[in-house]
C-alpha positions as a Markdown table, in Angstrom:
| # | Residue | x | y | z |
|---|---|---|---|---|
| 1 | Met | 137.3 | 79.8 | 95.1 |
| 2 | Leu | 137.9 | 81.3 | 91.7 |
| 3 | Phe | 135.1 | 80.6 | 89.3 |
| 4 | Thr | 135.6 | 80.8 | 85.6 |
| 5 | Ala | 132.8 | 79.7 | 83.4 |
| 6 | Leu | 130.4 | 79.3 | 80.7 |
| 7 | Val | 128.2 | 78.5 | 83.7 |
| 8 | Ala | 127.8 | 81.0 | 86.4 |
| 9 | Ala | 127.1 | 81.1 | 90.2 |
| 10 | Ala | 124.1 | 82.4 | 92.0 |
| 11 | Ala | 123.3 | 85.7 | 93.7 |
| 12 | Val | 120.0 | 87.5 | 93.7 |
| 13 | Ala | 119.8 | 90.3 | 91.1 |
| 14 | Thr | 118.3 | 93.6 | 91.8 |
| 15 | Ala | 115.5 | 95.7 | 90.3 |
| 16 | Val | 114.0 | 95.4 | 86.9 |
| 17 | Ser | 113.0 | 98.5 | 84.9 |
| 18 | Val | 111.3 | 99.1 | 81.6 |
| 19 | Ala | 112.3 | 102.0 | 79.3 |
| 20 | Asp | 109.5 | 104.3 | 78.1 |
| 21 | Gly | 108.2 | 104.3 | 74.6 |
| 22 | Thr | 110.8 | 106.9 | 73.4 |
| 23 | Ala | 113.6 | 104.5 | 74.2 |
| 24 | Ala | 112.2 | 101.8 | 72.0 |
| 25 | Ala | 113.5 | 98.6 | 70.6 |
| 26 | Pro | 114.8 | 98.6 | 67.0 |
| 27 | Leu | 111.7 | 98.6 | 64.8 |
| 28 | Arg | 111.0 | 95.5 | 62.8 |
| 29 | Thr | 108.3 | 94.9 | 60.3 |
| 30 | Asn | 107.3 | 92.2 | 57.8 |
| 31 | Leu | 106.6 | 94.8 | 55.2 |
| 32 | Gly | 110.2 | 94.5 | 54.0 |
| 33 | Ser | 113.7 | 93.5 | 54.9 |
| 34 | Thr | 116.8 | 95.0 | 56.4 |
| 35 | Ala | 120.3 | 94.8 | 55.0 |
| 36 | Ala | 122.1 | 91.5 | 55.5 |
| 37 | Ala | 124.5 | 91.3 | 58.4 |
| 38 | Ser | 127.9 | 92.7 | 57.6 |
| 39 | Thr | 130.8 | 94.4 | 59.1 |
| 40 | Asn | 129.2 | 97.7 | 58.2 |
| 41 | Asn | 126.9 | 99.5 | 60.7 |
| 42 | Ser | 123.4 | 99.3 | 59.1 |
| 43 | Ser | 121.6 | 101.0 | 61.9 |
| 44 | Thr | 120.9 | 104.6 | 62.8 |
| 45 | Thr | 121.1 | 106.5 | 66.1 |
| 46 | Thr | 117.9 | 108.4 | 66.9 |
| 47 | Ala | 117.8 | 111.8 | 68.6 |
| 48 | Asn | 117.4 | 110.1 | 72.0 |
| 49 | Gly | 120.5 | 107.9 | 71.4 |
| 50 | Ile | 118.6 | 104.7 | 70.7 |
| 51 | Val | 120.0 | 102.6 | 67.9 |
| 52 | Ala | 117.1 | 101.7 | 65.6 |
| 53 | Gln | 117.1 | 99.3 | 62.8 |
| 54 | Leu | 115.9 | 100.9 | 59.6 |
| 55 | Pro | 113.0 | 99.1 | 58.0 |
| 56 | Val | 112.6 | 98.9 | 54.2 |
| 57 | Phe | 109.0 | 99.3 | 53.2 |
| 58 | Lys | 108.9 | 97.7 | 49.7 |
| 59 | Asn | 105.2 | 98.4 | 49.3 |
| 60 | Ile | 105.2 | 102.1 | 50.0 |
| 61 | Ser | 104.9 | 104.1 | 46.8 |
| 62 | Ala | 105.8 | 107.7 | 46.1 |
| 63 | Asn | 102.1 | 108.7 | 46.1 |
| 64 | Gly | 101.7 | 107.8 | 49.7 |
| 65 | His | 100.1 | 104.3 | 49.6 |
| 66 | Asn | 100.4 | 102.4 | 52.9 |
| 67 | Thr | 101.5 | 105.6 | 54.7 |
| 68 | Gln | 98.9 | 104.8 | 57.4 |
| 69 | Gln | 100.5 | 101.5 | 58.0 |
| 70 | Val | 103.8 | 103.2 | 58.6 |
| 71 | Met | 102.2 | 105.8 | 60.9 |
| 72 | Asn | 100.5 | 103.0 | 62.9 |
| 73 | Leu | 103.8 | 101.2 | 63.4 |
| 74 | Trp | 105.5 | 104.3 | 64.6 |
| 75 | Ala | 102.6 | 105.2 | 66.8 |
| 76 | Ala | 102.8 | 101.7 | 68.4 |
| 77 | Arg | 106.5 | 102.3 | 68.9 |
| 78 | Lys | 105.9 | 105.6 | 70.7 |
| 79 | Ser | 103.1 | 104.1 | 72.9 |
| 80 | Gly | 105.5 | 101.5 | 74.2 |
| 81 | Val | 104.5 | 98.4 | 72.1 |
| 82 | Phe | 108.1 | 98.2 | 71.0 |
| 83 | Arg | 109.6 | 99.1 | 74.4 |
| 84 | Arg | 112.9 | 97.7 | 75.5 |
| 85 | Ala | 113.1 | 95.9 | 78.8 |
| 86 | Ser | 116.1 | 96.0 | 81.0 |
| 87 | Gly | 117.0 | 93.8 | 83.9 |
| 88 | Ala | 119.8 | 94.3 | 86.4 |
| 89 | Leu | 122.8 | 91.9 | 86.5 |
| 90 | Thr | 124.5 | 91.0 | 89.8 |
| 91 | Asn | 128.3 | 91.1 | 89.5 |
| 92 | Ile | 129.9 | 88.3 | 91.5 |
| 93 | Asn | 133.4 | 89.6 | 91.9 |
| 94 | Asp | 133.9 | 90.1 | 88.1 |
| 95 | Glu | 133.8 | 86.3 | 87.9 |
| 96 | Leu | 130.2 | 85.8 | 86.7 |
| 97 | Tyr | 126.9 | 87.7 | 86.5 |
| 98 | Thr | 123.4 | 86.6 | 87.4 |
| 99 | Ala | 119.9 | 87.9 | 86.8 |
| 100 | Ala | 116.6 | 87.6 | 88.7 |
| 101 | Val | 114.5 | 85.1 | 86.7 |
| 102 | Thr | 111.0 | 84.1 | 87.9 |
| 103 | Leu | 109.3 | 80.7 | 87.5 |
| 104 | Gly | 106.1 | 79.8 | 89.2 |
| 105 | Gly | 106.1 | 82.8 | 91.4 |
| 106 | Thr | 109.6 | 82.2 | 92.8 |
| 107 | Thr | 112.6 | 84.3 | 91.8 |
| 108 | Phe | 115.9 | 82.6 | 91.1 |
| 109 | Ala | 119.4 | 83.8 | 90.6 |
| 110 | Ile | 120.2 | 82.5 | 87.1 |
| 111 | Asp | 123.2 | 82.7 | 84.9 |
| 112 | Leu | 122.4 | 84.2 | 81.5 |
| 113 | Asp | 124.8 | 82.3 | 79.3 |
| 114 | Thr | 125.3 | 83.1 | 75.6 |
| 115 | Gly | 127.6 | 80.1 | 75.4 |
| 116 | Ser | 124.8 | 77.5 | 75.8 |
| 117 | Ala | 121.1 | 77.1 | 74.9 |
| 118 | Asp | 119.3 | 75.2 | 77.6 |
| 119 | Ile | 117.1 | 76.7 | 80.3 |
| 120 | Trp | 116.9 | 74.8 | 83.6 |
| 121 | Phe | 116.2 | 75.3 | 87.3 |
| 122 | Arg | 117.0 | 73.3 | 90.4 |
| 123 | Gly | 114.3 | 70.8 | 91.1 |
| 124 | Pro | 112.6 | 69.7 | 94.4 |
| 125 | Asn | 113.9 | 66.2 | 94.0 |
| 126 | Cys | 117.5 | 67.1 | 93.0 |
| 127 | Arg | 120.3 | 64.8 | 94.2 |
| 128 | Ser | 124.0 | 65.5 | 94.1 |
| 129 | Thr | 127.2 | 64.1 | 95.4 |
| 130 | Asp | 128.9 | 67.5 | 95.9 |
| 131 | Gly | 126.2 | 69.5 | 97.6 |
| 132 | Ser | 125.1 | 71.2 | 94.4 |
| 133 | Cys | 121.4 | 70.6 | 94.9 |
| 134 | Gly | 121.2 | 72.2 | 98.3 |
| 135 | Ala | 124.1 | 74.5 | 98.3 |
| 136 | Thr | 122.6 | 77.9 | 97.8 |
| 137 | Gly | 119.7 | 79.8 | 96.6 |
| 138 | Gln | 116.2 | 78.7 | 95.5 |
| 139 | Thr | 114.8 | 75.4 | 94.5 |
| 140 | Val | 111.6 | 74.9 | 92.5 |
| 141 | Ala | 109.2 | 73.9 | 95.3 |
| 142 | Ser | 106.7 | 72.2 | 93.1 |
| 143 | Thr | 106.2 | 71.4 | 89.4 |
| 144 | Ser | 102.4 | 71.4 | 89.7 |
| 145 | Gly | 102.2 | 74.7 | 87.8 |
| 146 | Leu | 104.2 | 73.4 | 84.9 |
| 147 | Thr | 103.2 | 71.1 | 82.0 |
| 148 | Ala | 105.0 | 67.8 | 81.9 |
| 149 | Thr | 106.3 | 66.8 | 78.5 |
| 150 | Gly | 107.2 | 63.2 | 79.4 |
| 151 | Lys | 110.8 | 63.8 | 78.3 |
| 152 | Thr | 114.0 | 63.7 | 80.2 |
| 153 | Trp | 117.2 | 65.5 | 79.3 |
| 154 | Ser | 120.9 | 65.4 | 80.3 |
| 155 | Thr | 123.6 | 67.9 | 79.7 |
| 156 | Thr | 127.3 | 67.6 | 80.5 |
| 157 | Tyr | 129.3 | 70.8 | 81.2 |
| 158 | Gly | 133.0 | 71.1 | 81.7 |
| 159 | Ser | 132.1 | 72.0 | 85.3 |
| 160 | Gly | 129.8 | 69.2 | 85.9 |
| 161 | Ala | 126.5 | 67.7 | 84.7 |
| 162 | Val | 122.8 | 68.2 | 85.1 |
| 163 | Ser | 119.8 | 66.0 | 84.2 |
| 164 | Gly | 116.1 | 65.9 | 84.9 |
| 165 | Asn | 112.7 | 66.2 | 83.5 |
| 166 | Val | 111.5 | 68.6 | 80.8 |
| 167 | Tyr | 108.4 | 70.8 | 81.3 |
| 168 | Thr | 106.8 | 73.7 | 79.7 |
| 169 | Gly | 106.3 | 76.8 | 81.8 |
| 170 | Ala | 106.3 | 80.6 | 81.9 |
| 171 | Val | 109.7 | 82.2 | 82.6 |
| 172 | Thr | 110.1 | 85.9 | 83.3 |
| 173 | Leu | 113.2 | 88.0 | 82.8 |
| 174 | Ala | 113.4 | 91.8 | 82.9 |
| 175 | Gly | 109.6 | 92.0 | 83.1 |
| 176 | Thr | 109.3 | 89.9 | 79.9 |
| 177 | Thr | 107.6 | 86.6 | 80.1 |
| 178 | Ala | 108.0 | 83.7 | 77.6 |
| 179 | Thr | 106.5 | 80.2 | 77.7 |
| 180 | Val | 109.4 | 77.9 | 77.0 |
| 181 | Ser | 110.5 | 74.3 | 77.3 |
| 182 | Leu | 112.7 | 74.0 | 80.4 |
| 183 | Gly | 114.4 | 71.5 | 82.5 |
| 184 | Ile | 113.8 | 70.8 | 86.2 |
| 185 | Ser | 116.9 | 69.1 | 87.6 |
| 186 | Thr | 116.9 | 65.8 | 89.4 |
| 187 | Ser | 120.6 | 65.4 | 89.5 |
| 188 | Glu | 123.5 | 67.9 | 89.5 |
| 189 | Thr | 127.2 | 68.0 | 90.1 |
| 190 | Gly | 129.5 | 71.0 | 89.9 |
| 191 | Phe | 126.8 | 73.7 | 90.4 |
| 192 | Thr | 127.2 | 74.7 | 94.0 |
| 193 | Gln | 126.8 | 78.4 | 93.4 |
| 194 | Met | 123.8 | 78.8 | 91.1 |
| 195 | Asp | 120.0 | 78.2 | 90.9 |
| 196 | Gly | 120.0 | 77.3 | 87.3 |
| 197 | Leu | 120.9 | 78.6 | 83.8 |
| 198 | Leu | 119.2 | 80.4 | 81.0 |
| 199 | Gly | 121.0 | 79.7 | 77.7 |
| 200 | Leu | 120.9 | 82.4 | 75.1 |
| 201 | Ala | 122.8 | 80.8 | 72.2 |
| 202 | Tyr | 120.9 | 79.6 | 69.1 |
| 203 | Pro | 118.4 | 76.9 | 70.0 |
| 204 | Thr | 120.0 | 74.6 | 67.4 |
| 205 | Ile | 122.4 | 73.5 | 70.1 |
| 206 | Ser | 119.7 | 73.1 | 72.8 |
| 207 | Asn | 119.6 | 69.7 | 74.3 |
| 208 | Ile | 116.1 | 70.3 | 75.6 |
| 209 | Ala | 115.0 | 71.1 | 72.1 |
| 210 | Ala | 116.4 | 67.8 | 70.9 |
| 211 | Ala | 114.3 | 66.1 | 73.6 |
| 212 | Thr | 111.1 | 67.9 | 72.7 |
| 213 | Gly | 111.6 | 68.2 | 68.9 |
| 214 | Asn | 110.6 | 71.9 | 69.2 |
| 215 | Thr | 113.6 | 74.2 | 68.6 |
| 216 | Ala | 111.8 | 77.6 | 68.9 |
| 217 | Ser | 110.1 | 76.8 | 72.2 |
| 218 | Ser | 113.4 | 76.2 | 73.9 |
| 219 | Ser | 114.6 | 79.7 | 73.2 |
| 220 | Phe | 113.5 | 82.5 | 75.5 |
| 221 | Ile | 114.4 | 85.2 | 72.9 |
| 222 | Met | 112.4 | 83.5 | 70.2 |
| 223 | Ser | 109.4 | 82.9 | 72.5 |
| 224 | Ala | 109.2 | 86.2 | 74.3 |
| 225 | Gly | 107.3 | 88.1 | 71.6 |
| 226 | Leu | 110.0 | 90.8 | 71.4 |
| 227 | Ala | 109.6 | 93.3 | 68.5 |
| 228 | Ala | 113.2 | 92.6 | 67.8 |
| 229 | Lys | 115.0 | 89.4 | 68.7 |
| 230 | Val | 118.0 | 91.4 | 69.9 |
| 231 | Phe | 119.6 | 91.7 | 73.3 |
| 232 | Gly | 122.5 | 93.6 | 74.7 |
| 233 | Phe | 124.9 | 93.0 | 77.7 |
| 234 | Tyr | 126.6 | 95.7 | 79.8 |
| 235 | Leu | 128.8 | 93.9 | 82.3 |
| 236 | Ser | 129.7 | 96.1 | 85.3 |
| 237 | Asp | 133.2 | 96.3 | 86.8 |
| 238 | Ala | 133.3 | 95.3 | 90.5 |
| 239 | Asn | 135.6 | 98.3 | 91.2 |
| 240 | Asp | 133.3 | 101.1 | 89.8 |
| 241 | Gly | 130.1 | 100.4 | 91.7 |
| 242 | Thr | 127.9 | 100.3 | 88.7 |
| 243 | Thr | 125.2 | 97.7 | 88.1 |
| 244 | Gly | 125.3 | 95.4 | 85.1 |
| 245 | Glu | 122.4 | 95.2 | 82.7 |
| 246 | Val | 120.8 | 92.9 | 80.1 |
| 247 | Thr | 118.5 | 94.7 | 77.6 |
| 248 | Leu | 115.9 | 92.8 | 75.7 |
| 249 | Gly | 114.6 | 93.9 | 72.4 |
| 250 | Gly | 117.5 | 96.3 | 71.6 |
| 251 | Ala | 120.5 | 98.0 | 73.1 |
| 252 | Asp | 121.0 | 100.6 | 75.8 |
| 253 | Ala | 122.9 | 103.5 | 74.2 |
| 254 | Thr | 123.7 | 105.0 | 77.6 |
| 255 | Arg | 126.0 | 102.1 | 78.3 |
| 256 | Tyr | 128.5 | 102.6 | 75.4 |
| 257 | Thr | 130.1 | 105.4 | 73.5 |
| 258 | Gly | 130.1 | 105.8 | 69.7 |
| 259 | Thr | 128.1 | 103.6 | 67.4 |
| 260 | Leu | 127.5 | 99.9 | 67.3 |
| 261 | Asn | 129.7 | 98.1 | 64.8 |
| 262 | Tyr | 128.5 | 94.7 | 63.5 |
| 263 | Val | 130.2 | 91.5 | 62.4 |
| 264 | Pro | 128.1 | 88.6 | 60.9 |
| 265 | Val | 127.5 | 85.4 | 62.8 |
| 266 | Thr | 129.1 | 82.6 | 60.8 |
| 267 | Ser | 127.4 | 79.7 | 62.6 |
| 268 | Gln | 123.9 | 79.8 | 64.1 |
| 269 | Thr | 124.9 | 77.6 | 67.0 |
| 270 | Tyr | 127.0 | 79.6 | 69.3 |
| 271 | Trp | 127.4 | 83.3 | 68.7 |
| 272 | Glu | 130.3 | 82.6 | 66.4 |
| 273 | Ala | 132.0 | 85.0 | 64.1 |
| 274 | Ser | 135.2 | 85.0 | 62.0 |
| 275 | Leu | 138.6 | 86.1 | 63.2 |
| 276 | Ser | 139.6 | 87.1 | 59.7 |
| 277 | Gly | 141.4 | 90.5 | 60.0 |
| 278 | Ala | 141.1 | 90.5 | 63.8 |
| 279 | Thr | 144.2 | 91.7 | 65.6 |
| 280 | Tyr | 145.5 | 92.7 | 69.0 |
| 281 | Ser | 147.9 | 95.5 | 69.9 |
| 282 | Val | 149.8 | 96.1 | 73.2 |
| 283 | Asn | 153.0 | 98.1 | 73.8 |
| 284 | Gly | 153.3 | 98.8 | 70.1 |
| 285 | Ala | 153.3 | 95.1 | 69.3 |
| 286 | Ser | 150.5 | 94.0 | 67.0 |
| 287 | Ala | 149.6 | 90.6 | 65.6 |
| 288 | Ser | 146.7 | 88.4 | 64.5 |
| 289 | Leu | 144.2 | 87.6 | 67.3 |
| 290 | Gly | 144.0 | 84.0 | 66.0 |
| 291 | Ser | 147.2 | 82.5 | 65.0 |
| 292 | Thr | 145.9 | 78.9 | 65.0 |
| 293 | Val | 142.1 | 79.4 | 65.1 |
| 294 | Thr | 139.8 | 81.2 | 62.6 |
| 295 | Ser | 136.7 | 82.0 | 64.6 |
| 296 | Phe | 135.5 | 83.2 | 68.0 |
| 297 | Ile | 132.4 | 83.1 | 70.1 |
| 298 | Ala | 131.1 | 85.9 | 72.3 |
| 299 | Asp | 130.2 | 84.3 | 75.6 |
| 300 | Thr | 128.8 | 85.9 | 78.7 |
| 301 | Gly | 129.3 | 82.7 | 80.7 |
| 302 | Thr | 133.1 | 82.6 | 80.4 |
| 303 | Thr | 135.2 | 84.8 | 82.8 |
| 304 | Leu | 138.3 | 85.1 | 80.7 |
| 305 | Met | 139.4 | 85.6 | 77.1 |
| 306 | Ile | 140.4 | 82.1 | 75.8 |
| 307 | Leu | 142.9 | 82.4 | 73.0 |
| 308 | Asp | 145.3 | 80.1 | 71.2 |
| 309 | Ser | 148.5 | 79.3 | 73.1 |
| 310 | Arg | 150.8 | 81.5 | 70.9 |
| 311 | Thr | 148.5 | 84.6 | 71.1 |
| 312 | Ala | 147.9 | 84.2 | 74.8 |
| 313 | Ala | 151.6 | 83.8 | 75.5 |
| 314 | Ala | 152.5 | 86.9 | 73.4 |
| 315 | Ile | 149.9 | 89.1 | 75.1 |
| 316 | Asn | 150.8 | 88.0 | 78.5 |
| 317 | Lys | 154.5 | 88.6 | 77.9 |
| 318 | Gln | 153.7 | 92.1 | 77.0 |
| 319 | Ile | 151.7 | 92.8 | 80.1 |
| 320 | Gly | 154.2 | 91.0 | 82.4 |
| 321 | Ala | 152.3 | 87.9 | 83.2 |
| 322 | Thr | 153.8 | 84.4 | 83.5 |
| 323 | Phe | 152.0 | 81.0 | 83.4 |
| 324 | Ser | 151.3 | 79.2 | 86.6 |
| 325 | Asn | 151.2 | 75.5 | 86.2 |
| 326 | Ala | 149.6 | 75.0 | 89.6 |
| 327 | Ala | 146.8 | 77.4 | 88.9 |
| 328 | Gly | 146.5 | 76.8 | 85.1 |
| 329 | Val | 146.3 | 80.5 | 84.4 |
| 330 | Tyr | 148.7 | 83.4 | 84.0 |
| 331 | Thr | 149.6 | 85.4 | 87.1 |
| 332 | Leu | 151.0 | 88.9 | 87.3 |
| 333 | Pro | 151.8 | 91.7 | 89.8 |
| 334 | Cys | 148.7 | 93.3 | 91.2 |
| 335 | Ser | 150.2 | 96.7 | 90.5 |
| 336 | Thr | 149.6 | 96.0 | 86.8 |
| 337 | Ala | 145.9 | 97.0 | 87.3 |
| 338 | Thr | 147.0 | 100.6 | 87.5 |
| 339 | Ser | 150.4 | 100.7 | 85.7 |
| 340 | Gly | 150.0 | 98.0 | 83.0 |
| 341 | Pro | 149.5 | 98.7 | 79.3 |
| 342 | Thr | 146.1 | 98.8 | 77.6 |
| 343 | Val | 145.3 | 95.9 | 75.2 |
| 344 | Ser | 143.6 | 96.8 | 72.0 |
| 345 | Val | 141.5 | 94.3 | 70.1 |
| 346 | Thr | 140.3 | 95.0 | 66.5 |
| 347 | Leu | 137.2 | 93.2 | 65.1 |
| 348 | Gly | 135.6 | 94.1 | 61.8 |
| 349 | Gly | 138.1 | 96.9 | 61.3 |
| 350 | Val | 137.2 | 98.7 | 64.6 |
| 351 | Ala | 139.6 | 98.8 | 67.6 |
| 352 | Tyr | 138.3 | 98.3 | 71.2 |
| 353 | Thr | 140.4 | 98.9 | 74.3 |
| 354 | Ile | 140.7 | 96.6 | 77.3 |
| 355 | Pro | 142.3 | 98.6 | 80.2 |
| 356 | Pro | 144.4 | 96.9 | 82.8 |
| 357 | Ala | 141.8 | 97.6 | 85.5 |
| 358 | Ile | 139.5 | 95.2 | 83.6 |
| 359 | Tyr | 142.0 | 92.5 | 82.5 |
| 360 | Val | 143.7 | 92.2 | 85.9 |
| 361 | Leu | 141.7 | 90.0 | 88.2 |
| 362 | Ser | 142.5 | 89.2 | 91.8 |
| 363 | Glu | 141.8 | 86.7 | 94.5 |
| 364 | Ser | 143.2 | 86.8 | 98.1 |
| 365 | Gly | 146.1 | 89.0 | 97.1 |
| 366 | Thr | 147.1 | 87.0 | 94.0 |
| 367 | Cys | 146.4 | 88.6 | 90.6 |
| 368 | Phe | 145.6 | 86.8 | 87.4 |
| 369 | Ser | 145.6 | 87.8 | 83.7 |
| 370 | Gly | 142.3 | 87.9 | 81.9 |
| 371 | Phe | 143.9 | 86.3 | 78.9 |
| 372 | Thr | 144.7 | 82.6 | 78.8 |
| 373 | Asn | 145.2 | 79.7 | 76.4 |
| 374 | Gly | 142.8 | 76.9 | 75.5 |
| 375 | Ala | 141.5 | 77.9 | 72.1 |
| 376 | Asp | 143.8 | 75.4 | 70.3 |
| 377 | Ser | 141.9 | 72.4 | 71.7 |
| 378 | Ile | 138.5 | 74.0 | 71.3 |
| 379 | Gly | 139.1 | 75.1 | 67.8 |
| 380 | Leu | 137.9 | 78.6 | 68.4 |
| 381 | Ala | 138.6 | 81.6 | 70.7 |
| 382 | Ile | 136.2 | 82.7 | 73.4 |
| 383 | Leu | 135.7 | 86.4 | 74.1 |
| 384 | Gly | 134.4 | 86.1 | 77.6 |
| 385 | Asp | 133.5 | 88.6 | 80.4 |
| 386 | Val | 136.9 | 90.3 | 80.3 |
| 387 | Phe | 136.1 | 91.4 | 76.7 |
| 388 | Ile | 132.4 | 92.0 | 77.2 |
| 389 | Arg | 133.0 | 94.1 | 80.3 |
| 390 | Ala | 135.2 | 96.4 | 78.2 |
| 391 | Val | 133.0 | 96.2 | 75.0 |
| 392 | Tyr | 129.2 | 96.5 | 75.1 |
| 393 | Thr | 128.0 | 93.5 | 73.1 |
| 394 | Val | 124.7 | 93.1 | 71.2 |
| 395 | Phe | 123.4 | 89.7 | 70.1 |
| 396 | Asp | 121.1 | 90.1 | 67.1 |
| 397 | Met | 119.1 | 87.0 | 66.1 |
| 398 | Asp | 117.0 | 88.9 | 63.5 |
| 399 | Asn | 120.0 | 89.7 | 61.4 |
| 400 | Asn | 122.4 | 87.0 | 62.7 |
| 401 | Arg | 125.1 | 89.4 | 63.8 |
| 402 | Leu | 127.1 | 90.6 | 66.8 |
| 403 | Gly | 127.4 | 94.3 | 67.6 |
| 404 | Phe | 130.2 | 95.9 | 69.5 |
| 405 | Ala | 130.9 | 99.4 | 71.0 |
| 406 | Gln | 133.2 | 100.6 | 73.7 |
| 407 | Ala | 131.5 | 100.2 | 77.1 |
| 408 | Val | 131.2 | 103.2 | 79.5 |
| 409 | His | 132.7 | 102.6 | 82.9 |
| 410 | Ser | 133.4 | 104.9 | 85.9 |
| 411 | Ala | 136.9 | 106.4 | 86.0 |
| 412 | Ala | 137.0 | 105.4 | 89.6 |
| 413 | Ala | 137.6 | 101.8 | 88.5 |
| 414 | Ala | 141.2 | 102.4 | 87.9 |
| 415 | Val | 141.7 | 103.9 | 91.3 |
| 416 | Ala | 139.8 | 101.2 | 93.2 |
| 417 | Ala | 141.8 | 98.6 | 91.4 |
| 418 | Thr | 144.9 | 99.5 | 93.4 |
| 419 | Ser | 143.6 | 97.3 | 96.2 |
| 420 | Thr | 144.9 | 93.8 | 95.8 |
| 421 | Thr | 142.0 | 92.6 | 97.9 |
| 422 | Ser | 139.4 | 94.0 | 95.5 |
| 423 | Ala | 136.9 | 91.4 | 94.6 |
| 424 | Ala | 137.7 | 90.3 | 91.1 |
| 425 | Ala | 138.5 | 86.7 | 90.4 |
| 426 | Ala | 139.1 | 84.4 | 87.5 |
| 427 | Ala | 140.5 | 81.0 | 86.6 |
| 428 | Ala | 141.3 | 79.0 | 83.5 |
| 429 | Ala | 138.2 | 78.7 | 81.5 |
| 430 | Thr | 139.1 | 76.1 | 78.9 |
| 431 | Thr | 136.8 | 73.8 | 77.0 |
| 432 | Thr | 137.7 | 70.9 | 74.8 |
| 433 | Ser | 135.4 | 70.9 | 71.9 |
| 434 | Thr | 132.3 | 72.6 | 70.6 |
| 435 | Lys | 128.7 | 71.7 | 71.3 |
| 436 | Lys | 127.9 | 71.3 | 67.7 |
| 437 | His | 130.2 | 68.3 | 67.6 |
| 438 | His | 128.8 | 66.9 | 70.8 |
| 439 | Ser | 132.0 | 65.5 | 72.2 |
| 440 | Thr | 134.2 | 66.2 | 75.2 |
| 441 | Thr | 137.6 | 65.6 | 76.7 |
| 442 | Thr | 139.4 | 67.1 | 79.7 |
| 443 | Thr | 142.1 | 69.8 | 79.4 |
| 444 | Ala | 145.4 | 69.7 | 81.1 |
| 445 | Ala | 144.6 | 73.0 | 82.8 |
| 446 | Ala | 141.4 | 71.6 | 84.2 |
| 447 | Ala | 143.1 | 68.4 | 85.3 |
| 448 | Ala | 145.9 | 70.4 | 87.0 |
| 449 | Ala | 143.3 | 72.5 | 88.8 |
| 450 | Ala | 141.4 | 69.5 | 90.0 |
| 451 | Ala | 144.6 | 67.8 | 91.1 |
| 452 | Thr | 145.8 | 70.7 | 93.1 |
| 453 | Gly | 142.4 | 71.6 | 94.6 |
| 454 | Gly | 143.1 | 75.1 | 93.3 |
| 455 | Leu | 141.4 | 77.0 | 90.6 |
| 456 | Thr | 138.2 | 75.4 | 89.4 |
| 457 | Thr | 137.6 | 75.3 | 85.7 |
| 458 | Tyr | 134.0 | 75.7 | 84.4 |
| 459 | Val | 133.2 | 75.3 | 80.7 |
| 460 | Thr | 130.3 | 75.4 | 78.3 |
| 461 | Thr | 127.8 | 72.7 | 77.4 |
| 462 | Ile | 129.5 | 69.8 | 75.6 |
| 463 | Val | 127.5 | 66.6 | 75.7 |
| 464 | Ser | 123.8 | 65.9 | 75.6 |
| 465 | Thr | 121.9 | 62.7 | 76.3 |
| 466 | Val | 118.2 | 62.8 | 75.4 |
| 467 | Thr | 115.8 | 60.0 | 76.4 |
| 468 | Thr | 112.1 | 59.6 | 76.6 |
| 469 | Thr | 110.3 | 58.7 | 79.8 |
| 470 | Val | 108.4 | 55.5 | 79.5 |
């Protein structure tokens, strides 16, 4: 079954590694400030290829005062205090990616979702009408090691809903542990392929934070004690045999080429930025990336690129795709994966390429376009996994910005993509409103998929209900 989503399915991720002190996170210090987020690259690449944020030491004078402080900071960086931590991502047929996340000594396959902000795991008393609770993977065996808050929470996703009790506990990702507010589900629908979800959007849209009244504690990134509240995603291609990776505390320069280019976050809710000046180009045709919407979000939990109807139709026409009413997505010949045109997307004045081997997705011999409509009803575009797989993406909470660079993939991907049975799948990933407005409706594409029993549509968190246990 095709799985598109701002929620992802489960599969156990592989090993976790930590870089040595020379591959350190961007250095941060309270002795000064860095440049404000902008479309300009305000970072520098060190000799070992690590992109380091340049600190501004306002209190350092020309005669050497506070020099020891600087030396101590850089000594700490070298010794590993500011090390990056990287964890492997398991690629589920280019549809979704999961990471190994530990809670209470048990490892779970968890979706790392930059399109939502709640952290939750499947609970021991979970009940469902569709088999979600006992479908696959791990369940929290006991909550005895967690601290109860006396709160309950409920979140509705486009793919279903989850509710349960809120606890405080230690969560470990990529060898990095944070004590956070988290949910243990008692009811689920629509999550038959996952053990839970770790939301990485800004905690201002966390439903669990609304329940506890503590915004920071609901954010793994804010609670993990990272030297830099920055993380980067490299999404592997199912055809090239590489392993995906999430990097905490910085970026992995081995996963991209060139330098990171930044655009400012315009709303500290989702990872949202402006589409002003953003364009696409294919077959010599170029136009605005947002004809009816003015902003986009970068979302690791959405399989496709969700664009406004006019832009989606124009791009798909150029790559030879036609809309399937039954499936709710654009289909195209599988041969497009090797013979189709490259699509170029320009953000912040920098062009990034999306090759056909990445934007053509297949399931059971039928191939689908990685570009679809739906942004009109949402009010913003979503740059999902199709984009992030092609473009290494950095999420910088310290400076409220998104960083992009062309991702490095094996050349073998294009060759492997000739197989129409290659495991890459997608479906219409349309949502209907944004979390910040806390409202929801159902899209025609989702309704069509449900009616036909065909492609299942999964979307980001929309509605939250928060109550207090009496």
